[in-house]
XYZ file of C-alpha atoms in Angstrom:
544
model
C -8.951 68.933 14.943
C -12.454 68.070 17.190
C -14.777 65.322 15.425
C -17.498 68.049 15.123
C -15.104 69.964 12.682
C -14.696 67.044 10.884
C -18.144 66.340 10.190
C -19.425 69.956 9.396
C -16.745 70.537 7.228
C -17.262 68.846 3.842
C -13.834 69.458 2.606
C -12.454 67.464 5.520
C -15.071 64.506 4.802
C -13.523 64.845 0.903
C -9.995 65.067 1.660
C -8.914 62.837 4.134
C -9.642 59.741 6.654
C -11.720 61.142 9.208
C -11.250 58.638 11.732
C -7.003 58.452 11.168
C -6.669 62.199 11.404
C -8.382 62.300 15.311
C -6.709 59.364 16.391
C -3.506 61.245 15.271
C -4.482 64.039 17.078
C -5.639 62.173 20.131
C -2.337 60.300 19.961
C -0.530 63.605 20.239
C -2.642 65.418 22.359
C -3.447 62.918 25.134
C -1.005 59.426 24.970
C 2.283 61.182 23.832
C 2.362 63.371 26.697
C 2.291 60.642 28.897
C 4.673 58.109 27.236
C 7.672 60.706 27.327
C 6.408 61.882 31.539
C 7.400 58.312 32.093
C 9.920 57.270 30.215
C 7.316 54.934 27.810
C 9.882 54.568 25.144
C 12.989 53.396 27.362
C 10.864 50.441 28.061
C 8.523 49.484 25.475
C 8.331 51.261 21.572
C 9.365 54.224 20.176
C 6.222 56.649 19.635
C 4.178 56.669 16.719
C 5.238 59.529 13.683
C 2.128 60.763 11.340
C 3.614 57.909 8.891
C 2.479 54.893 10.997
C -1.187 56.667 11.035
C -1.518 57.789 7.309
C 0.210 54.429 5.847
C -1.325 51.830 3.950
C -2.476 48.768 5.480
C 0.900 46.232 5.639
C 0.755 42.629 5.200
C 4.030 40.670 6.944
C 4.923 37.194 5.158
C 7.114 35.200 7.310
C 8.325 31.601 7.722
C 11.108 28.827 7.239
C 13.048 28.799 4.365
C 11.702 27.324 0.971
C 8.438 27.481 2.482
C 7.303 29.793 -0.628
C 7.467 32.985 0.858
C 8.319 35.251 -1.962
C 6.359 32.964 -4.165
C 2.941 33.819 -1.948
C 3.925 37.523 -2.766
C 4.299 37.286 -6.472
C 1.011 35.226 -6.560
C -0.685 38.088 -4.665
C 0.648 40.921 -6.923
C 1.261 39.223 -9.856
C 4.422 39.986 -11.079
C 7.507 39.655 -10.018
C 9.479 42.849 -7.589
C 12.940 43.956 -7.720
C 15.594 41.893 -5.334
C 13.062 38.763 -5.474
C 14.711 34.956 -5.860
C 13.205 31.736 -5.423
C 14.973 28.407 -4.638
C 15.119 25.692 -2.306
C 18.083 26.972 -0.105
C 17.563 30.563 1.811
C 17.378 33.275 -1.032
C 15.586 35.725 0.866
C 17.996 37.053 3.301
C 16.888 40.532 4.035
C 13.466 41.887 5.138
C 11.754 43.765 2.110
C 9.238 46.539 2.134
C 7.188 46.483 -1.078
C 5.264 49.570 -1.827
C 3.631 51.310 -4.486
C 5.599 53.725 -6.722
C 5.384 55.304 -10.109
C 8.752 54.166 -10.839
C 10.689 50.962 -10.282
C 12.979 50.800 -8.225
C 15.109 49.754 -4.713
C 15.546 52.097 -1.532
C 18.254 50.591 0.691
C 17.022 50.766 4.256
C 19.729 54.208 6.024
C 17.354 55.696 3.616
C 14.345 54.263 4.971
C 14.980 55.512 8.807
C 15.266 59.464 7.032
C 12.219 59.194 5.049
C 9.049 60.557 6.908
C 6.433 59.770 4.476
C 7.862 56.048 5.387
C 6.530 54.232 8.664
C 10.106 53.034 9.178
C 12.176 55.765 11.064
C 12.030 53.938 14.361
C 13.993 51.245 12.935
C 17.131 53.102 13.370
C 18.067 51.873 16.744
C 18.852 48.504 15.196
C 21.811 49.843 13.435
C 23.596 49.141 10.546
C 23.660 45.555 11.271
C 19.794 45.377 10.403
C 19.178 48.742 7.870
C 22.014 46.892 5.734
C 19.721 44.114 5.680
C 16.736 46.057 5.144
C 14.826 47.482 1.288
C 12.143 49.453 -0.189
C 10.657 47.820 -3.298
C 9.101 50.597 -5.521
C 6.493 49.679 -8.468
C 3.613 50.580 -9.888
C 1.064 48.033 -9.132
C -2.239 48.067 -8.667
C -2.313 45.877 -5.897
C 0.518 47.928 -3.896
C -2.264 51.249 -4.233
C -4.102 49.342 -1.488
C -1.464 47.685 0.753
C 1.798 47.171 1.260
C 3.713 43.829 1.839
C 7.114 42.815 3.921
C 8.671 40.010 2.663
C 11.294 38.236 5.439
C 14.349 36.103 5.108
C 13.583 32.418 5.929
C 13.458 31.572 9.975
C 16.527 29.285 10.364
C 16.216 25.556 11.252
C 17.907 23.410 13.972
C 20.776 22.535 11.762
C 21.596 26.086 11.129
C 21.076 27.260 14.678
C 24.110 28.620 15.572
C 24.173 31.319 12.565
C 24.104 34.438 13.851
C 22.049 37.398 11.944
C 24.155 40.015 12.909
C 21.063 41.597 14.797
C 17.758 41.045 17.093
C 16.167 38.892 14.670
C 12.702 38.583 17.113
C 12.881 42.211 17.905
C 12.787 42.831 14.512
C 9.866 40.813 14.157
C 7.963 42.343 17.102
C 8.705 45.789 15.860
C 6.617 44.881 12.698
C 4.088 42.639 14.225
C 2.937 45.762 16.059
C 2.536 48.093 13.301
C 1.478 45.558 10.885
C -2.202 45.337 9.789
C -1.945 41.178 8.699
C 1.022 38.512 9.740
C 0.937 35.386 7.313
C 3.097 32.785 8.783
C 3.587 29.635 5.751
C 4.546 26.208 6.752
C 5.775 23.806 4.071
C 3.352 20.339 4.309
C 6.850 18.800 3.430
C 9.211 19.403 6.039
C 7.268 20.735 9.339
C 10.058 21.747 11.491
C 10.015 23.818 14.817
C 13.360 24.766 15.235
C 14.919 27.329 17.885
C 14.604 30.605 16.018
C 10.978 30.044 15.191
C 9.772 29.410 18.529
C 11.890 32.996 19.456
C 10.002 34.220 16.504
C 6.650 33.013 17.879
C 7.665 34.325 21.311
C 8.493 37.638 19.483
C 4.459 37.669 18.192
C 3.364 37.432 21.200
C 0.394 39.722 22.509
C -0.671 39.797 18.241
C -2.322 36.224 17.467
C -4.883 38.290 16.494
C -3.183 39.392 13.536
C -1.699 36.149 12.765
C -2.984 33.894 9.736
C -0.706 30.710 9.149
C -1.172 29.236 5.830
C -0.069 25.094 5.444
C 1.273 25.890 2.162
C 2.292 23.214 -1.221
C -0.833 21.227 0.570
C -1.243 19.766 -3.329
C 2.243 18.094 -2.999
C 0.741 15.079 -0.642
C -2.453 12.839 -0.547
C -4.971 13.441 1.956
C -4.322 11.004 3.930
C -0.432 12.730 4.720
C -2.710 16.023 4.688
C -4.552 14.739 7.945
C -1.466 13.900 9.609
C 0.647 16.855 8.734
C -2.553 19.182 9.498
C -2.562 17.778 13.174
C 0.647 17.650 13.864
C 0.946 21.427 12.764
C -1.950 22.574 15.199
C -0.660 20.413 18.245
C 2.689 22.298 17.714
C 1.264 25.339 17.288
C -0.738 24.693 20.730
C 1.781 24.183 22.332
C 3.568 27.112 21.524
C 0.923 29.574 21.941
C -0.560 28.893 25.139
C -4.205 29.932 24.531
C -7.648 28.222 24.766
C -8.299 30.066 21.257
C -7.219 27.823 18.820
C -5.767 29.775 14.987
C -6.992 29.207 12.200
C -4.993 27.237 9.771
C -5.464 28.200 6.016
C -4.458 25.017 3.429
C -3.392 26.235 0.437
C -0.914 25.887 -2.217
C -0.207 29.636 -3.493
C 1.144 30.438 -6.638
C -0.601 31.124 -9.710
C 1.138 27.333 -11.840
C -0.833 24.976 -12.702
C -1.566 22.506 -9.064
C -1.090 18.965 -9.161
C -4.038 16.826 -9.056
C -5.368 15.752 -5.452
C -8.552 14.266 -3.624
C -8.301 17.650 -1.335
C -8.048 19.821 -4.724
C -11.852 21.612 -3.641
C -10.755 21.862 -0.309
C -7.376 24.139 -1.306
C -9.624 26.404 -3.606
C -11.979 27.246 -0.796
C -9.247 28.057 1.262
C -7.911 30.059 -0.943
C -11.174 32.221 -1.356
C -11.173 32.926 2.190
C -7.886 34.071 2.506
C -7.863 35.955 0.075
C -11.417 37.612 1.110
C -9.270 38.181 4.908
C -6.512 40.282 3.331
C -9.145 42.179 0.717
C -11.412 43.113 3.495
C -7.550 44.924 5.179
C -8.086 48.165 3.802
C -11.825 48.368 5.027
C -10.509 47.279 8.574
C -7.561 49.461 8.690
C -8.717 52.420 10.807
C -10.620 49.873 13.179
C -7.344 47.906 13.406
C -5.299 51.446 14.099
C -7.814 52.134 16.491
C -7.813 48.948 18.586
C -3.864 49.602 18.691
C -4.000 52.864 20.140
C -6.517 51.420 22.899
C -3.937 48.797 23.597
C -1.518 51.051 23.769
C -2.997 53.250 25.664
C -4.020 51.005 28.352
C -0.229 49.713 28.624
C 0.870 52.944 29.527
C -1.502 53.293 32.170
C -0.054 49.982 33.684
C 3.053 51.484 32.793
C 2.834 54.842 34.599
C 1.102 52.602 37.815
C 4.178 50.651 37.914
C 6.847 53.434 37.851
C 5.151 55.812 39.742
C 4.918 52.855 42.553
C 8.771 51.979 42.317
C 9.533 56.094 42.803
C 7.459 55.794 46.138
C 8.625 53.153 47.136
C 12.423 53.904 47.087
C 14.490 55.440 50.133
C 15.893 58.846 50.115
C 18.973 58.629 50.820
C 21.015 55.268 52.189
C 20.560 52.204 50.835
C 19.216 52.774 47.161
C 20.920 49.748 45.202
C 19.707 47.545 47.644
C 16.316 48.429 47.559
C 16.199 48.679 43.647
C 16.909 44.924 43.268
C 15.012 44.023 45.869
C 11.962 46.171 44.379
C 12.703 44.125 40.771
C 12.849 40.779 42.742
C 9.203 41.469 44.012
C 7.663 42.997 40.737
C 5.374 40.157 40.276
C 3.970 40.977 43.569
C 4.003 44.380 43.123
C 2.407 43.977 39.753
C -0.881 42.168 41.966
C -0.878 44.945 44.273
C -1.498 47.863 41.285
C -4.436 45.380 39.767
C -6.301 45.560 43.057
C -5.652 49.351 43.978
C -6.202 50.401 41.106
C -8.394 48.032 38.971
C -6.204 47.444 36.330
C -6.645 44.825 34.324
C -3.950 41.887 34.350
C -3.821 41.551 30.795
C -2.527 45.331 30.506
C 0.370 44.580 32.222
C 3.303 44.334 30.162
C 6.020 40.916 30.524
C 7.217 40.745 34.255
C 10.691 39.522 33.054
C 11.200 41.409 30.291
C 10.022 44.270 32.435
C 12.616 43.163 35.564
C 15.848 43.238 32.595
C 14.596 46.589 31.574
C 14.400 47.817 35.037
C 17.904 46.927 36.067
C 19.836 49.499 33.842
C 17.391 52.275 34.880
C 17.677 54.696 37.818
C 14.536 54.781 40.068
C 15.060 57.907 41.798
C 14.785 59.875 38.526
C 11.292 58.162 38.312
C 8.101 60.086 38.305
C 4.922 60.085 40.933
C 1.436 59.721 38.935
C 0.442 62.886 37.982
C -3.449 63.704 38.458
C -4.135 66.058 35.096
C -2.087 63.133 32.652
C -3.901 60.157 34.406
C -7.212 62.275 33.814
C -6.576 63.048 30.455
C -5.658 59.205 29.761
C -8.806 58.293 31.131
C -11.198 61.002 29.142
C -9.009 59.254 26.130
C -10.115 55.519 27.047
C -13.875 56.418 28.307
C -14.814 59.402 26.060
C -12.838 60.092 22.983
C -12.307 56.543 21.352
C -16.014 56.020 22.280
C -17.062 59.234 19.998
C -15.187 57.438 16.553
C -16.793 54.232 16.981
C -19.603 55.361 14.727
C -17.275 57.425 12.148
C -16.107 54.046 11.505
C -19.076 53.130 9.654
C -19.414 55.888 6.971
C -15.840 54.737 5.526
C -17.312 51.457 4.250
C -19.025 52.728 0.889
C -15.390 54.347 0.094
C -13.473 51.406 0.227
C -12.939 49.535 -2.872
C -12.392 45.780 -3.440
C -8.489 45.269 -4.286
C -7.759 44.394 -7.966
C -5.711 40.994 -9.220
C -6.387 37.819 -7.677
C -7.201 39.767 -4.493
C -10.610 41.028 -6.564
C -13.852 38.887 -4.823
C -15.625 40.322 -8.120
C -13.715 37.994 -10.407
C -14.170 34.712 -7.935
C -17.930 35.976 -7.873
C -18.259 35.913 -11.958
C -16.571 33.088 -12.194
C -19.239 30.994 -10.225
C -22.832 31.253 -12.118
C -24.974 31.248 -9.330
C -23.456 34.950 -8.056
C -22.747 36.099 -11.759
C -22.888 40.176 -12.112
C -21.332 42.451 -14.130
C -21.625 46.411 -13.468
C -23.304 47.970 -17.296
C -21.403 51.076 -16.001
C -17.683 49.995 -16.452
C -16.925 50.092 -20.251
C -14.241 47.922 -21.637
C -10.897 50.325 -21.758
C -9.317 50.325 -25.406
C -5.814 51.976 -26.490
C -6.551 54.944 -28.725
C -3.446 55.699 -29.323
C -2.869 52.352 -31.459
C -2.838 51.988 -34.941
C -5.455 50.562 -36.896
C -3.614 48.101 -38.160
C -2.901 46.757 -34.742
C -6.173 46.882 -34.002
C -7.324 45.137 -36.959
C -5.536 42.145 -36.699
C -6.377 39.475 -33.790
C -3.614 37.500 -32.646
C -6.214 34.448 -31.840
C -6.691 33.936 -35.587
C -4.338 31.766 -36.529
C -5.146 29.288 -33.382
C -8.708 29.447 -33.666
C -9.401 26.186 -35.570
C -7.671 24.467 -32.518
C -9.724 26.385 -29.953
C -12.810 25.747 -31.897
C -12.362 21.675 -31.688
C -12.257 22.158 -27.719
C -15.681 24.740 -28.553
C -17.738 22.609 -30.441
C -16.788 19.733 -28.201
C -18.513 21.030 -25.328
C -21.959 21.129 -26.990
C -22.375 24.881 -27.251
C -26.290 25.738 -27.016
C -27.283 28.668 -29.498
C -23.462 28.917 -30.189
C -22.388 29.998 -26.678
C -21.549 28.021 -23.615
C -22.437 28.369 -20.371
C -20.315 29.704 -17.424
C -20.873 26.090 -16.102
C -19.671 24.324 -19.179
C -16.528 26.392 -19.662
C -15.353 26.388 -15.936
C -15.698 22.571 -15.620
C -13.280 22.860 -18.702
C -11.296 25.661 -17.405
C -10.346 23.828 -14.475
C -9.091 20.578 -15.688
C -6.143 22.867 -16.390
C -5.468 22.735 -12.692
C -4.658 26.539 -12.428
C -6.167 28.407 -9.494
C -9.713 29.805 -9.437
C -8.521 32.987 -8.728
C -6.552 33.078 -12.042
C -9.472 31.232 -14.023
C -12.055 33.978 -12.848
C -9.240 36.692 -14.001
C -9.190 35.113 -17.403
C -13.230 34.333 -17.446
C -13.548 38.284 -17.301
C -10.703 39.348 -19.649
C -12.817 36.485 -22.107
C -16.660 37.519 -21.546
C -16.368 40.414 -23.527
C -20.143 41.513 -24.252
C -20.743 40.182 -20.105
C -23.646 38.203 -21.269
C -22.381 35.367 -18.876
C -21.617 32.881 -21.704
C -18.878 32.696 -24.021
C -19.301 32.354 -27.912
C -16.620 30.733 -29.859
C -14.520 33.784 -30.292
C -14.515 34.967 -27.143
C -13.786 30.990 -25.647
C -10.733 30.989 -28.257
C -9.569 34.049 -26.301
C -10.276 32.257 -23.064
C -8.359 29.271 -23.936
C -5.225 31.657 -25.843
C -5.110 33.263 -22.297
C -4.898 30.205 -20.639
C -2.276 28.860 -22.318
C -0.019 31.950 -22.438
C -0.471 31.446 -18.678
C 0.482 28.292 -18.797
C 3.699 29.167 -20.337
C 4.240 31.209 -17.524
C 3.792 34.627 -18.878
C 1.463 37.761 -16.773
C -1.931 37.818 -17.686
C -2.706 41.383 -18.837
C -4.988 43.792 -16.519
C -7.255 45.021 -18.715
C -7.892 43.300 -21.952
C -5.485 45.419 -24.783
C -6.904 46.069 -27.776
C -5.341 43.781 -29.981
C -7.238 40.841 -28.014
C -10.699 42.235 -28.076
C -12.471 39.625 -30.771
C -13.149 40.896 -34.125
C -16.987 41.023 -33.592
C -16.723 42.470 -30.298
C -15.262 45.489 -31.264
C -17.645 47.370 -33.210
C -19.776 47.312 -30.122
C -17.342 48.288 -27.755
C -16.111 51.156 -30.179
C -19.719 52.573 -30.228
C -20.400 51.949 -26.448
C -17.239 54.840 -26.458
C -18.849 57.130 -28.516
């Protein structure tokens, strides 16, 4: 399918993502070719399937034990998923895939590898070792419509070291990193440990900082003065294990959607929060640019890849002395590696590891290797100069059609909650349950609390009987929940979105809070049995 039949044809630009279907087809059409001429896959990762192109954006959450993994991934999605446990010792001890479904439900992972809508068939080769250790969580959340998330079981610490998994625990973890859209790594502020199997995991992410966001998580557990300390010790460890100039960006936090503790740092955790939250909200925007800078750095790997094989072929004898020369050939691959940058210009960083590379090469036979073949290296080149150059600007028109993900991922409800960017869109009308009696909808569940609420109300000095978005978040957030949650409720609450609350609509706020605080789910969309008495005659007629 050419890019000029995707823009003449309107039922294309309707139907599907423009720029995903051509880098499908240039994926098949150009790269795959190439990777199975030189044996790609024997050496680096299996090819892509139509699933790793048309899935969601994914999010991976990894990290020690009791560092609040799962916890981060019920505050994000706001409920909890099938197979989830919390607790101080390792709970999680498989690697989770939660997705969207209409139903509930579990998909153990031989299931997975057979499924081709699923981006996971090329997990097979890890056996049953792994796929026993490996689940789909189905459910229908609203969040899920827009990505998906892979929850991991807790990286081990020194003291459990010698454990064994069963399976390649990194590999794992490099098979995701690369298909992965986002990588959130949590540390605990309590116990900062670097043990063995997280610096293999770091190795294991190597080539992907870009995708990597760690989060210092339970930050409100310590004074800012421990803060400081544990914040520097974290990045010089973190320096010293990736060994770049670039320094990442550490997120402080302290995500779940319970009341926090009080803390000097308290504004600095909910500013954090807002801009992690913005970086995984803005994933399904970025998710053909992020699919696209893959295949270019794919791409350009299997040039170096097809340089360096089709050098070793050449380079071996005919007939006497083959072994010999094959080790000897692997002993100088650095060397060899410098001679293919200057011959042929390419670039250092497209090389892949030397010794990883050299362990590879020793279980391979070189005279079964292939010479570079004009017509593929052409074609690979038209790909890199030509093709990927042509979608750059498709990119663009997908903006307006991305939507802002709902839950505490929405930026809309952080943006009403703060006065000074207060909007509401007059289009979206407040849903209501027609199907419910009117004797449900008649009675309001507030009543019988409302005298309470209304001390708190007439407290704050209402003006004109309503209070200002200023006067009810400085309220709102002496409950110490997150903004993110407050903003949810501050919508749910401003009923006619004047920007104020009167008193009914503040009792709701504060009945909302405290059902929260109790630890039940906020609801969606407000139901109909909440909507305040003198709110609803308005709504009903807006339906009409």
């Amino acid at each position: 399918m050419s890019i000029r039949r995707l823009r003449n044809n309107p039922k294309i630009l309707g139907d599907v993502n423009m720029v995903t279907e051509e880098l499908k087809n240039l994926y098949y059409k150009r790269l795959l070719p190439i990777e199975k001429y030189y044996s790609f896959h024997h050496f680096h990762s299996p090819s892509y399937e139509d699933a790793d192109f048309d899935n969601k954006p994914m999010v991976l959450v990894m990290g020690q034990y009791s560092t609040g993994k799962t916890t981060f991934i019920r505050y994000l999605i706001e409920q909890d998923f099938p197979g989830s446990r919390v607790g101080p010792e390792p709970t999680t001890d498989c690697f989770s895939a939660l997705m969207y479904g209409e139903t509930e439900g579990i998909i153990p992972g031989n299931a997975l590898t057979v499924d081709p809508k699923k981006p996971f068939r090329n997990l097979d080769p890890f056996g049953n070792s792994f796929l026993n250790r490996f689940q789909c969580a189905q459910m229908p959340n609203q969040v899920l419509e827009s990505i998906s998330i892979i929850d991991t079981p807790g990286i081990l610490t020194a003291a459990k070291r010698k454990l064994s998994r069963g399976y390649d625990f990194p590999a794992v973890l490099r098979w995701f990193a690369e298909r992965v859209d986002r990588i959130i790594l949590l540390f605990d502020a309590h116990k900062l440990e670097f043990s063995d199997e997280l610096t293999r995991a770091f190795g294991a992410l190597s080539g992907y900082e870009d995708k990597l966001r760690v989060v210092l998580n339970k930050a409100d557990r310590v004074d800012s003065q421990q803060l400081m300390r544990v914040y520097g010790a974290l990045m010089w460890s973190l320096g010293k294990v990736f060994r770049t100039p670039e320094i990442l960006r550490v997120y402080i936090g302290s995500f779940w959607s319970e009341p926090r503790q009080v803390c000097d740092h308290y504004q600095l955790i909910e500013l954090e929060e807002e801009d992690l939250l913005a970086d995984i909200r803005n994933l399904p925007r970025n998710a053909a640019v992020r699919k696209l800078n893959d295949l270019v750095k794919r791409a350009r790997l299997v040039r170096a890849h097809a340089h360096i094989i089709s050098y070793l072929k050449q380079e071996m004898p005919t007939i006497f002395c083959k072994e010999s020369k094959k080790h000897n050939l692997i002993y100088q691959l650095p060397v060899i590696f410098t001679k293919i940058q200057q011959q042929h210009r390419v670039p250092a960083g497209d090389f892949p590891d030397c010794t990883k590379m050299q362990e590879k090469l020793l279980g391979q036979d070189f005279s079964k290797f292939k010479t570079l073949k004009p017509s593929l290296m052409a074609s690979l080149d038209k790909l890199l100069t030509t093709d990927i150059a042509n979608l750059v600007p498709l990119l663009q028109q997908q903006e307006a059609r991305k939507k802002s993900l709902p839950g505490v991922l929405d930026g809309d409800f952080l943006g009403t909650f703060r006065p000074e960017h207060y909007r509401r869109d007059p289009f979206k009308e407040l849903p209501r349950d027609d199907e419910s009696s009117e004797a449900d909808f008649d009675d309001w569940v507030v009543e019988k609390y409302k005298p309470k609420y209304d001390e708190i109300f007439y407290n704050l000095s209402p003006n004109e009987g309503k209070l200002s978005g200023t006067k009810v978040k400085e309220w709102m957030t002496t409950t110490l929940l997150p903004n993110s949650v407050l903003a949810h409720i501050w919508r749910l609450s401003d009923v006619d979105g004047d920007g104020m609350l009167d008193n009914e609509e503040f009792a709701l706020a504060v009945h909302l809070i405290e059902g929260k605080l109790e630890g039940h789910w906020l609801p969606r969309e407000l139901p109909s049995h909440l909507v305040p008495p003198s709110k609803r005659l308005s709504t009903a007629s807006d339906d009409e």
